[in-house]
Amino acid sequence: MPDFENLSYRKSGAIATLTIDRPKALNALNQATLAEIQRAMQDAASDPSVHGVIVTGAGGKAFVAGADITEIASASPQEAQAFTRHGQAVFDLVETLGKPVIAAVNGYALGGGCELAMACTLRIAAENASFGQPEVKLGVMPGFGGTQRLPRLVGKGPAMQIILTAENIDAREAHRIGLVNEVVEPARLMTRAEEILLRIIANAPLAVRLAMEAVNHGLDAGQAQGLALESVSFALCAGTEDKREGTTAFLERRPPRFSGR
Ligand code: DAK
């Protein structure tokens, strides 16, 4: 995998860590960075040695301070639409990677940064993290999925307030409304993200993937279709070697050794 200009992408054991690294713009997402996130995520999806991904920002101040305002300020409507469709496609890839992706949010997660975090499977925030959708202050609106993922995560009322006031919320408030799963001291952020990811990837990979798909599709489709998908996916799990291994290991009182088949 060739080197990246605006991020680092490292694999250690079964975990790939993608660190967005554009210090001159507080890790803001320009088009080149979006394309690099896409490439790194495609690699994580296709590399069987990668079982889960952590996404974070370089430096102690920002996860991602939004889309790069200098690059997009003069975009025409056509260019703006292409930009938003590209961002949406990249964040859809993050959400549907088939492997758990944890956002370790270490500072500002604004606009596109909040939207990137929301596309991840789970969000762990450092105490100094803050979240917001400031787009309407700039004369635009969220365009990388914020109007869709935020209400699904926190409910319509809180999502409307965050999007329409354009005010940032701190990590405690983000936790209170369900935008983040946990808040930890900044020094513990990466360790905690890794701990949770290791817990997830110790489980049967196919079952984890199918459970994520059932949650995601069910939220989009409605409960009846979600339940139908759940039962088909459950049946798929029932035919796997991992099901045999998981149930046998339980009965033999030993830890399971999953093969992902
Ligand atoms: N884009 C580009 N540069 C950014 C940036 C961003 N989003 N955020 C920060 N920077 C740059 C600053 O300009 C500054 O650069 P220099 O002046 O040093 O060259 C450097 O990063 C450090 O930032 P500050 O000096 O401002 O640092 P502070 O600690 O004082 O403040 C801050 C931190 C995060 C509160 C502040 O930087 C800030 O408010 N940043 C902007 C946050 C934001 O509004 N992000 C955008 C969210 S909206 C579109 C138009 C807009 C959008 C999409 C499409 N079209 C027309 C197509 C917007 C999408 C969004 O994501």
mmCIF file of C-alpha atoms and ligand atoms in Angstrom:
data_model
loop_
_atom_site.group_PDB
_atom_site.id
_atom_site.type_symbol
_atom_site.label_atom_id
_atom_site.label_comp_id
_atom_site.label_asym_id
_atom_site.label_seq_id
_atom_site.Cartn_x
_atom_site.Cartn_y
_atom_site.Cartn_z
ATOM 1 C CA MET A 1 0.000 0.000 0.000
ATOM 2 C CA PRO A 2 1.580 3.331 -1.067
ATOM 3 C CA ASP A 3 2.132 6.021 1.526
ATOM 4 C CA PHE A 4 -0.493 8.626 2.241
ATOM 5 C CA GLU A 5 -0.026 12.374 2.375
ATOM 6 C CA ASN A 6 -2.784 13.334 4.822
ATOM 7 C CA LEU A 7 -3.128 10.298 7.034
ATOM 8 C CA SER A 8 -1.197 7.436 8.500
ATOM 9 C CA TYR A 9 -2.523 3.904 8.143
ATOM 10 C CA ARG A 10 -0.874 1.201 10.257
ATOM 11 C CA LYS A 11 -1.683 -2.429 10.971
ATOM 12 C CA SER A 12 -0.799 -4.137 14.226
ATOM 13 C CA GLY A 13 -2.116 -7.647 14.777
ATOM 14 C CA ALA A 14 -5.738 -7.726 13.668
ATOM 15 C CA ILE A 15 -6.273 -3.959 14.080
ATOM 16 C CA ALA A 16 -5.691 -1.245 11.472
ATOM 17 C CA THR A 17 -5.395 2.325 12.770
ATOM 18 C CA LEU A 18 -6.190 5.201 10.449
ATOM 19 C CA THR A 19 -4.989 8.570 11.781
ATOM 20 C CA ILE A 20 -6.036 11.680 9.890
ATOM 21 C CA ASP A 21 -3.032 13.977 9.905
ATOM 22 C CA ARG A 22 -3.294 17.484 8.417
ATOM 23 C CA PRO A 23 -1.961 19.640 11.263
ATOM 24 C CA LYS A 24 -2.143 22.896 9.288
ATOM 25 C CA ALA A 25 -5.956 22.628 9.082
ATOM 26 C CA LEU A 26 -6.816 20.728 12.288
ATOM 27 C CA ASN A 27 -7.242 17.569 10.180
ATOM 28 C CA ALA A 28 -9.978 19.140 8.026
ATOM 29 C CA LEU A 29 -11.085 16.970 5.121
ATOM 30 C CA ASN A 30 -10.092 18.187 1.684
ATOM 31 C CA GLN A 31 -10.858 16.044 -1.352
ATOM 32 C CA ALA A 32 -7.424 14.408 -1.320
ATOM 33 C CA THR A 33 -7.893 13.337 2.317
ATOM 34 C CA LEU A 34 -11.350 11.945 1.597
ATOM 35 C CA ALA A 35 -9.870 9.901 -1.263
ATOM 36 C CA GLU A 36 -7.114 8.632 1.029
ATOM 37 C CA ILE A 37 -9.639 7.580 3.696
ATOM 38 C CA GLN A 38 -11.490 5.708 0.946
ATOM 39 C CA ARG A 39 -8.322 3.904 -0.161
ATOM 40 C CA ALA A 40 -7.320 2.952 3.376
ATOM 41 C CA MET A 41 -10.838 1.696 4.168
ATOM 42 C CA GLN A 42 -10.943 -0.347 0.959
ATOM 43 C CA ASP A 43 -7.691 -1.969 2.031
ATOM 44 C CA ALA A 44 -9.064 -2.675 5.517
ATOM 45 C CA ALA A 45 -12.188 -4.217 4.002
ATOM 46 C CA SER A 46 -10.297 -6.510 1.660
ATOM 47 C CA ASP A 47 -7.355 -7.546 3.875
ATOM 48 C CA PRO A 48 -8.370 -10.717 5.742
ATOM 49 C CA SER A 49 -5.727 -10.057 8.416
ATOM 50 C CA VAL A 50 -7.590 -6.863 9.434
ATOM 51 C CA HIS A 51 -10.528 -7.621 11.750
ATOM 52 C CA GLY A 52 -11.307 -4.106 12.936
ATOM 53 C CA VAL A 53 -10.319 -0.462 12.464
ATOM 54 C CA ILE A 54 -9.714 2.518 14.757
ATOM 55 C CA VAL A 55 -10.096 6.006 13.268
ATOM 56 C CA THR A 56 -8.562 8.978 15.071
ATOM 57 C CA GLY A 57 -6.982 12.390 14.472
ATOM 58 C CA ALA A 58 -3.326 13.340 14.865
ATOM 59 C CA GLY A 59 -2.380 15.832 17.591
ATOM 60 C CA GLY A 60 -4.272 16.459 20.797
ATOM 61 C CA LYS A 61 -6.614 19.129 19.497
ATOM 62 C CA ALA A 62 -8.763 17.782 16.697
ATOM 63 C CA PHE A 63 -10.301 14.578 15.434
ATOM 64 C CA VAL A 64 -11.425 16.360 12.247
ATOM 65 C CA ALA A 65 -12.407 20.078 12.218
ATOM 66 C CA GLY A 66 -14.845 19.575 9.339
ATOM 67 C CA ALA A 67 -14.656 19.758 5.610
ATOM 68 C CA ASP A 68 -11.816 21.986 4.387
ATOM 69 C CA ILE A 69 -13.519 25.364 4.141
ATOM 70 C CA THR A 70 -10.770 26.987 2.069
ATOM 71 C CA GLU A 71 -11.020 24.307 -0.597
ATOM 72 C CA ILE A 72 -14.808 24.300 -0.909
ATOM 73 C CA ALA A 73 -15.667 27.961 -0.332
ATOM 74 C CA SER A 74 -15.921 28.757 -4.041
ATOM 75 C CA ALA A 75 -17.446 25.468 -5.210
ATOM 76 C CA SER A 76 -20.216 25.700 -7.810
ATOM 77 C CA PRO A 77 -23.489 23.823 -7.104
ATOM 78 C CA GLN A 78 -22.317 20.996 -9.390
ATOM 79 C CA GLU A 79 -18.934 20.794 -7.654
ATOM 80 C CA ALA A 80 -20.652 20.968 -4.255
ATOM 81 C CA GLN A 81 -22.900 18.056 -5.204
ATOM 82 C CA ALA A 82 -19.950 15.988 -6.431
ATOM 83 C CA PHE A 83 -18.129 16.774 -3.159
ATOM 84 C CA THR A 84 -21.064 15.758 -0.984
ATOM 85 C CA ARG A 85 -21.716 12.560 -2.995
ATOM 86 C CA HIS A 86 -18.046 11.610 -2.653
ATOM 87 C CA GLY A 87 -18.098 12.239 1.107
ATOM 88 C CA GLN A 88 -21.321 10.268 1.460
ATOM 89 C CA ALA A 89 -19.849 7.341 -0.489
ATOM 90 C CA VAL A 90 -16.714 7.283 1.668
ATOM 91 C CA PHE A 91 -18.709 7.409 4.912
ATOM 92 C CA ASP A 92 -21.127 4.734 3.626
ATOM 93 C CA LEU A 93 -18.071 2.559 3.054
ATOM 94 C CA VAL A 94 -16.999 3.151 6.670
ATOM 95 C CA GLU A 95 -20.473 2.233 7.937
ATOM 96 C CA THR A 96 -20.803 -0.894 5.795
ATOM 97 C CA LEU A 97 -17.192 -2.099 5.938
ATOM 98 C CA GLY A 98 -18.273 -5.487 7.309
ATOM 99 C CA LYS A 99 -15.773 -5.038 10.170
ATOM 100 C CA PRO A 100 -16.176 -2.925 13.308
ATOM 101 C CA VAL A 101 -14.785 0.602 13.078
ATOM 102 C CA ILE A 102 -14.255 2.598 16.281
ATOM 103 C CA ALA A 103 -13.887 6.377 16.235
ATOM 104 C CA ALA A 104 -11.447 7.521 18.926
ATOM 105 C CA VAL A 105 -12.436 11.179 19.087
ATOM 106 C CA ASN A 106 -9.601 13.240 20.525
ATOM 107 C CA GLY A 107 -10.757 16.866 20.086
ATOM 108 C CA TYR A 108 -12.919 18.821 17.650
ATOM 109 C CA ALA A 109 -15.291 16.614 15.633
ATOM 110 C CA LEU A 110 -17.143 19.270 13.666
ATOM 111 C CA GLY A 111 -19.188 19.111 10.479
ATOM 112 C CA GLY A 112 -17.631 16.394 8.332
ATOM 113 C CA GLY A 113 -15.648 15.271 11.406
ATOM 114 C CA CYS A 114 -18.807 14.612 13.410
ATOM 115 C CA GLU A 115 -20.271 12.895 10.328
ATOM 116 C CA LEU A 116 -17.198 10.667 9.992
ATOM 117 C CA ALA A 117 -17.442 9.697 13.674
ATOM 118 C CA MET A 118 -21.158 8.914 13.233
ATOM 119 C CA ALA A 119 -20.443 6.612 10.291
ATOM 120 C CA CYS A 120 -18.208 4.520 12.563
ATOM 121 C CA THR A 121 -19.665 1.565 14.438
ATOM 122 C CA LEU A 122 -18.946 3.054 17.889
ATOM 123 C CA ARG A 123 -17.553 6.330 19.234
ATOM 124 C CA ILE A 124 -15.218 6.716 22.217
ATOM 125 C CA ALA A 125 -14.502 10.334 23.150
ATOM 126 C CA ALA A 126 -11.701 11.930 25.117
ATOM 127 C CA GLU A 127 -12.892 14.366 27.805
ATOM 128 C CA ASN A 128 -11.666 17.278 25.666
ATOM 129 C CA ALA A 129 -13.646 16.215 22.582
ATOM 130 C CA SER A 130 -16.415 18.395 21.215
ATOM 131 C CA PHE A 131 -19.012 17.756 18.572
ATOM 132 C CA GLY A 132 -21.119 19.924 16.307
ATOM 133 C CA GLN A 133 -22.634 20.507 12.900
ATOM 134 C CA PRO A 134 -21.736 24.177 12.216
ATOM 135 C CA GLU A 135 -22.713 24.129 8.525
ATOM 136 C CA VAL A 136 -25.711 26.481 8.759
ATOM 137 C CA LYS A 137 -23.354 29.115 10.180
ATOM 138 C CA LEU A 138 -21.503 28.866 6.881
ATOM 139 C CA GLY A 139 -24.627 29.114 4.727
ATOM 140 C CA VAL A 140 -24.713 25.410 3.900
ATOM 141 C CA MET A 141 -26.089 22.343 5.652
ATOM 142 C CA PRO A 142 -24.646 18.975 6.654
ATOM 143 C CA GLY A 143 -23.769 17.095 3.470
ATOM 144 C CA PHE A 144 -21.872 13.964 4.500
ATOM 145 C CA GLY A 145 -24.805 12.197 6.167
ATOM 146 C CA GLY A 146 -25.349 14.428 9.223
ATOM 147 C CA THR A 147 -29.051 15.019 8.607
ATOM 148 C CA GLN A 148 -29.592 11.251 8.467
ATOM 149 C CA ARG A 149 -27.184 9.664 10.949
ATOM 150 C CA LEU A 150 -27.512 12.225 13.760
ATOM 151 C CA PRO A 151 -31.302 11.788 14.264
ATOM 152 C CA ARG A 152 -30.889 8.005 14.019
ATOM 153 C CA LEU A 153 -28.303 8.135 16.821
ATOM 154 C CA VAL A 154 -29.752 10.728 19.196
ATOM 155 C CA GLY A 155 -33.388 11.220 18.115
ATOM 156 C CA LYS A 156 -35.029 13.966 16.088
ATOM 157 C CA GLY A 157 -35.256 16.710 18.742
ATOM 158 C CA PRO A 158 -31.603 16.736 19.874
ATOM 159 C CA ALA A 159 -30.449 16.324 16.244
ATOM 160 C CA MET A 160 -32.527 19.322 15.144
ATOM 161 C CA GLN A 161 -31.061 21.402 17.984
ATOM 162 C CA ILE A 162 -27.457 20.520 17.104
ATOM 163 C CA ILE A 163 -27.940 21.071 13.358
ATOM 164 C CA LEU A 164 -30.035 24.247 13.585
ATOM 165 C CA THR A 165 -28.208 26.070 16.402
ATOM 166 C CA ALA A 166 -24.791 25.109 14.972
ATOM 167 C CA GLU A 167 -23.554 25.112 18.580
ATOM 168 C CA ASN A 168 -20.904 22.648 19.697
ATOM 169 C CA ILE A 169 -21.539 20.207 22.536
ATOM 170 C CA ASP A 170 -18.872 18.786 24.824
ATOM 171 C CA ALA A 171 -18.046 15.128 25.336
ATOM 172 C CA ARG A 172 -20.238 14.759 28.476
ATOM 173 C CA GLU A 173 -23.290 16.126 26.675
ATOM 174 C CA ALA A 174 -22.513 13.954 23.637
ATOM 175 C CA HIS A 175 -22.467 10.972 25.982
ATOM 176 C CA ARG A 176 -25.690 12.026 27.723
ATOM 177 C CA ILE A 177 -27.613 12.146 24.432
ATOM 178 C CA GLY A 178 -26.110 8.920 23.086
ATOM 179 C CA LEU A 179 -23.853 10.403 20.435
ATOM 180 C CA VAL A 180 -20.816 8.743 22.005
ATOM 181 C CA ASN A 181 -20.570 5.394 23.753
ATOM 182 C CA GLU A 182 -17.989 6.323 26.398
ATOM 183 C CA VAL A 183 -15.939 9.281 27.596
ATOM 184 C CA VAL A 184 -12.420 8.670 28.894
ATOM 185 C CA GLU A 185 -9.346 10.647 29.940
ATOM 186 C CA PRO A 186 -7.373 11.724 26.859
ATOM 187 C CA ALA A 187 -4.415 9.522 27.872
ATOM 188 C CA ARG A 188 -6.676 6.431 27.931
ATOM 189 C CA LEU A 189 -8.447 7.075 24.624
ATOM 190 C CA MET A 190 -6.506 4.781 22.297
ATOM 191 C CA THR A 191 -6.112 2.026 24.901
ATOM 192 C CA ARG A 192 -9.843 2.011 25.589
ATOM 193 C CA ALA A 193 -10.737 2.031 21.877
ATOM 194 C CA GLU A 194 -8.396 -0.914 21.368
ATOM 195 C CA GLU A 195 -9.795 -2.788 24.397
ATOM 196 C CA ILE A 196 -13.345 -2.513 23.057
ATOM 197 C CA LEU A 197 -12.315 -3.461 19.535
ATOM 198 C CA LEU A 198 -10.411 -6.506 20.819
ATOM 199 C CA ARG A 199 -13.515 -7.588 22.751
ATOM 200 C CA ILE A 200 -15.598 -7.332 19.573
ATOM 201 C CA ILE A 201 -13.144 -9.106 17.278
ATOM 202 C CA ALA A 202 -12.686 -11.960 19.740
ATOM 203 C CA ASN A 203 -16.255 -12.922 18.789
ATOM 204 C CA ALA A 204 -17.327 -14.834 15.679
ATOM 205 C CA PRO A 205 -16.513 -12.527 12.718
ATOM 206 C CA LEU A 206 -19.448 -13.560 10.526
ATOM 207 C CA ALA A 207 -21.902 -13.202 13.382
ATOM 208 C CA VAL A 208 -20.485 -9.744 14.177
ATOM 209 C CA ARG A 209 -20.779 -8.712 10.521
ATOM 210 C CA LEU A 210 -24.325 -9.998 10.128
ATOM 211 C CA ALA A 211 -25.412 -8.362 13.401
ATOM 212 C CA MET A 212 -24.045 -4.989 12.237
ATOM 213 C CA GLU A 213 -25.848 -5.391 8.906
ATOM 214 C CA ALA A 214 -29.123 -6.277 10.608
ATOM 215 C CA VAL A 215 -28.930 -3.202 12.855
ATOM 216 C CA ASN A 216 -28.020 -0.876 9.972
ATOM 217 C CA HIS A 217 -30.532 -2.225 7.442
ATOM 218 C CA GLY A 218 -33.271 -2.526 10.037
ATOM 219 C CA LEU A 219 -32.935 1.141 10.997
ATOM 220 C CA ASP A 220 -33.268 2.107 7.341
ATOM 221 C CA ALA A 221 -36.028 -0.299 6.384
ATOM 222 C CA GLY A 222 -38.332 -0.410 9.391
ATOM 223 C CA GLN A 223 -39.008 -3.080 11.990
ATOM 224 C CA ALA A 224 -40.895 -5.699 9.928
ATOM 225 C CA GLN A 225 -38.223 -5.875 7.225
ATOM 226 C CA GLY A 226 -35.533 -5.647 9.869
ATOM 227 C CA LEU A 227 -36.975 -8.657 11.664
ATOM 228 C CA ALA A 228 -37.161 -10.612 8.385
ATOM 229 C CA LEU A 229 -33.493 -9.829 7.718
ATOM 230 C CA GLU A 230 -32.615 -10.737 11.302
ATOM 231 C CA SER A 231 -34.110 -14.189 10.946
ATOM 232 C CA VAL A 232 -32.394 -14.855 7.591
ATOM 233 C CA SER A 233 -29.057 -13.708 9.032
ATOM 234 C CA PHE A 234 -29.631 -15.801 12.143
ATOM 235 C CA ALA A 235 -30.188 -18.829 9.889
ATOM 236 C CA LEU A 236 -26.952 -18.039 8.037
ATOM 237 C CA CYS A 237 -25.093 -17.974 11.362
ATOM 238 C CA ALA A 238 -26.612 -21.350 12.221
ATOM 239 C CA GLY A 239 -24.839 -22.914 9.218
ATOM 240 C CA THR A 240 -21.351 -21.651 10.075
ATOM 241 C CA GLU A 241 -18.367 -23.508 11.494
ATOM 242 C CA ASP A 242 -18.120 -20.693 14.021
ATOM 243 C CA LYS A 243 -21.545 -21.570 15.401
ATOM 244 C CA ARG A 244 -20.439 -25.161 15.889
ATOM 245 C CA GLU A 245 -17.189 -23.974 17.497
ATOM 246 C CA GLY A 246 -18.898 -21.363 19.720
ATOM 247 C CA THR A 247 -21.551 -23.715 21.057
ATOM 248 C CA THR A 248 -19.118 -26.653 21.427
ATOM 249 C CA ALA A 249 -16.582 -24.485 23.274
ATOM 250 C CA PHE A 250 -19.321 -23.361 25.664
ATOM 251 C CA LEU A 251 -20.345 -26.953 26.397
ATOM 252 C CA GLU A 252 -16.697 -28.019 26.790
ATOM 253 C CA ARG A 253 -16.053 -25.022 29.078
ATOM 254 C CA ARG A 254 -13.180 -23.658 26.983
ATOM 255 C CA PRO A 255 -12.639 -20.432 25.021
ATOM 256 C CA PRO A 256 -13.763 -20.643 21.366
ATOM 257 C CA ARG A 257 -11.324 -20.528 18.449
ATOM 258 C CA PHE A 258 -13.221 -18.861 15.626
ATOM 259 C CA SER A 259 -12.147 -19.291 12.000
ATOM 260 C CA GLY A 260 -14.561 -16.825 10.386
ATOM 261 C CA ARG A 261 -16.218 -19.603 8.376
HETATM 262 N N1 DAK B 1 -11.080 24.020 7.049
HETATM 263 C C1 DAK B 1 -9.914 24.613 6.746
HETATM 264 N N2 DAK B 1 -9.037 25.072 7.679
HETATM 265 C C2 DAK B 1 -9.383 24.933 8.969
HETATM 266 C C3 DAK B 1 -10.607 24.317 9.363
HETATM 267 C C4 DAK B 1 -11.481 23.857 8.336
HETATM 268 N N3 DAK B 1 -12.649 23.234 8.606
HETATM 269 N N4 DAK B 1 -10.672 24.333 10.710
HETATM 270 C C5 DAK B 1 -9.528 24.924 11.140
HETATM 271 N N5 DAK B 1 -8.748 25.276 10.099
HETATM 272 C C6 DAK B 1 -7.438 25.930 10.132
HETATM 273 C C7 DAK B 1 -7.571 27.384 10.554
HETATM 274 O O1 DAK B 1 -7.916 28.199 9.440
HETATM 275 C C8 DAK B 1 -6.163 27.674 11.061
HETATM 276 O O2 DAK B 1 -5.313 27.861 9.963
HETATM 277 P P1 DAK B 1 -4.142 29.005 9.997
HETATM 278 O O3 DAK B 1 -4.853 30.279 10.261
HETATM 279 O O4 DAK B 1 -3.252 28.574 11.146
HETATM 280 O O5 DAK B 1 -3.494 28.896 8.653
HETATM 281 C C9 DAK B 1 -5.767 26.354 11.710
HETATM 282 O O6 DAK B 1 -6.625 25.363 11.155
HETATM 283 C C10 DAK B 1 -5.969 26.360 13.234
HETATM 284 O O7 DAK B 1 -7.309 26.776 13.481
HETATM 285 P P2 DAK B 1 -7.656 27.973 14.488
HETATM 286 O O8 DAK B 1 -6.538 28.967 14.564
HETATM 287 O O9 DAK B 1 -8.996 28.490 14.101
HETATM 288 O O10 DAK B 1 -7.719 27.196 15.874
HETATM 289 P P3 DAK B 1 -8.589 27.576 17.143
HETATM 290 O O11 DAK B 1 -8.105 26.700 18.246
HETATM 291 O O12 DAK B 1 -8.598 29.065 17.376
HETATM 292 O O13 DAK B 1 -10.085 27.151 16.767
HETATM 293 C C11 DAK B 1 -11.773 25.692 15.823
HETATM 294 C C12 DAK B 1 -10.403 25.797 16.518
HETATM 295 C C13 DAK B 1 -12.008 24.234 15.435
HETATM 296 C C14 DAK B 1 -12.877 26.130 16.807
HETATM 297 C C15 DAK B 1 -11.791 26.621 14.585
HETATM 298 O O14 DAK B 1 -10.635 26.322 13.797
HETATM 299 C C16 DAK B 1 -12.990 26.450 13.738
HETATM 300 O O15 DAK B 1 -14.061 26.956 14.055
HETATM 301 N N6 DAK B 1 -12.796 25.770 12.612
HETATM 302 C C17 DAK B 1 -13.845 25.605 11.625
HETATM 303 C C18 DAK B 1 -14.851 24.588 12.101
HETATM 304 C C19 DAK B 1 -15.914 24.405 11.050
HETATM 305 O O16 DAK B 1 -16.783 25.268 10.907
HETATM 306 N N7 DAK B 1 -15.726 23.391 10.278
HETATM 307 C C20 DAK B 1 -16.568 23.168 9.090
HETATM 308 C C21 DAK B 1 -17.713 22.382 9.513
HETATM 309 S S1 DAK B 1 -18.887 22.403 8.210
HETATM 310 C C22 DAK B 1 -19.458 23.410 1.194
HETATM 311 C C23 DAK B 1 -19.252 24.449 2.121
HETATM 312 C C24 DAK B 1 -19.074 24.140 3.437
HETATM 313 C C25 DAK B 1 -19.087 22.813 3.871
HETATM 314 C C26 DAK B 1 -19.284 21.809 2.944
HETATM 315 C C27 DAK B 1 -19.467 22.083 1.620
HETATM 316 N N8 DAK B 1 -19.617 23.762 -0.204
HETATM 317 C C28 DAK B 1 -19.711 25.096 -0.612
HETATM 318 C C29 DAK B 1 -19.470 22.665 -1.171
HETATM 319 C C30 DAK B 1 -18.847 22.583 5.265
HETATM 320 C C31 DAK B 1 -18.795 21.376 5.760
HETATM 321 C C32 DAK B 1 -18.419 21.204 7.150
HETATM 322 O O17 DAK B 1 -17.788 20.247 7.516
#
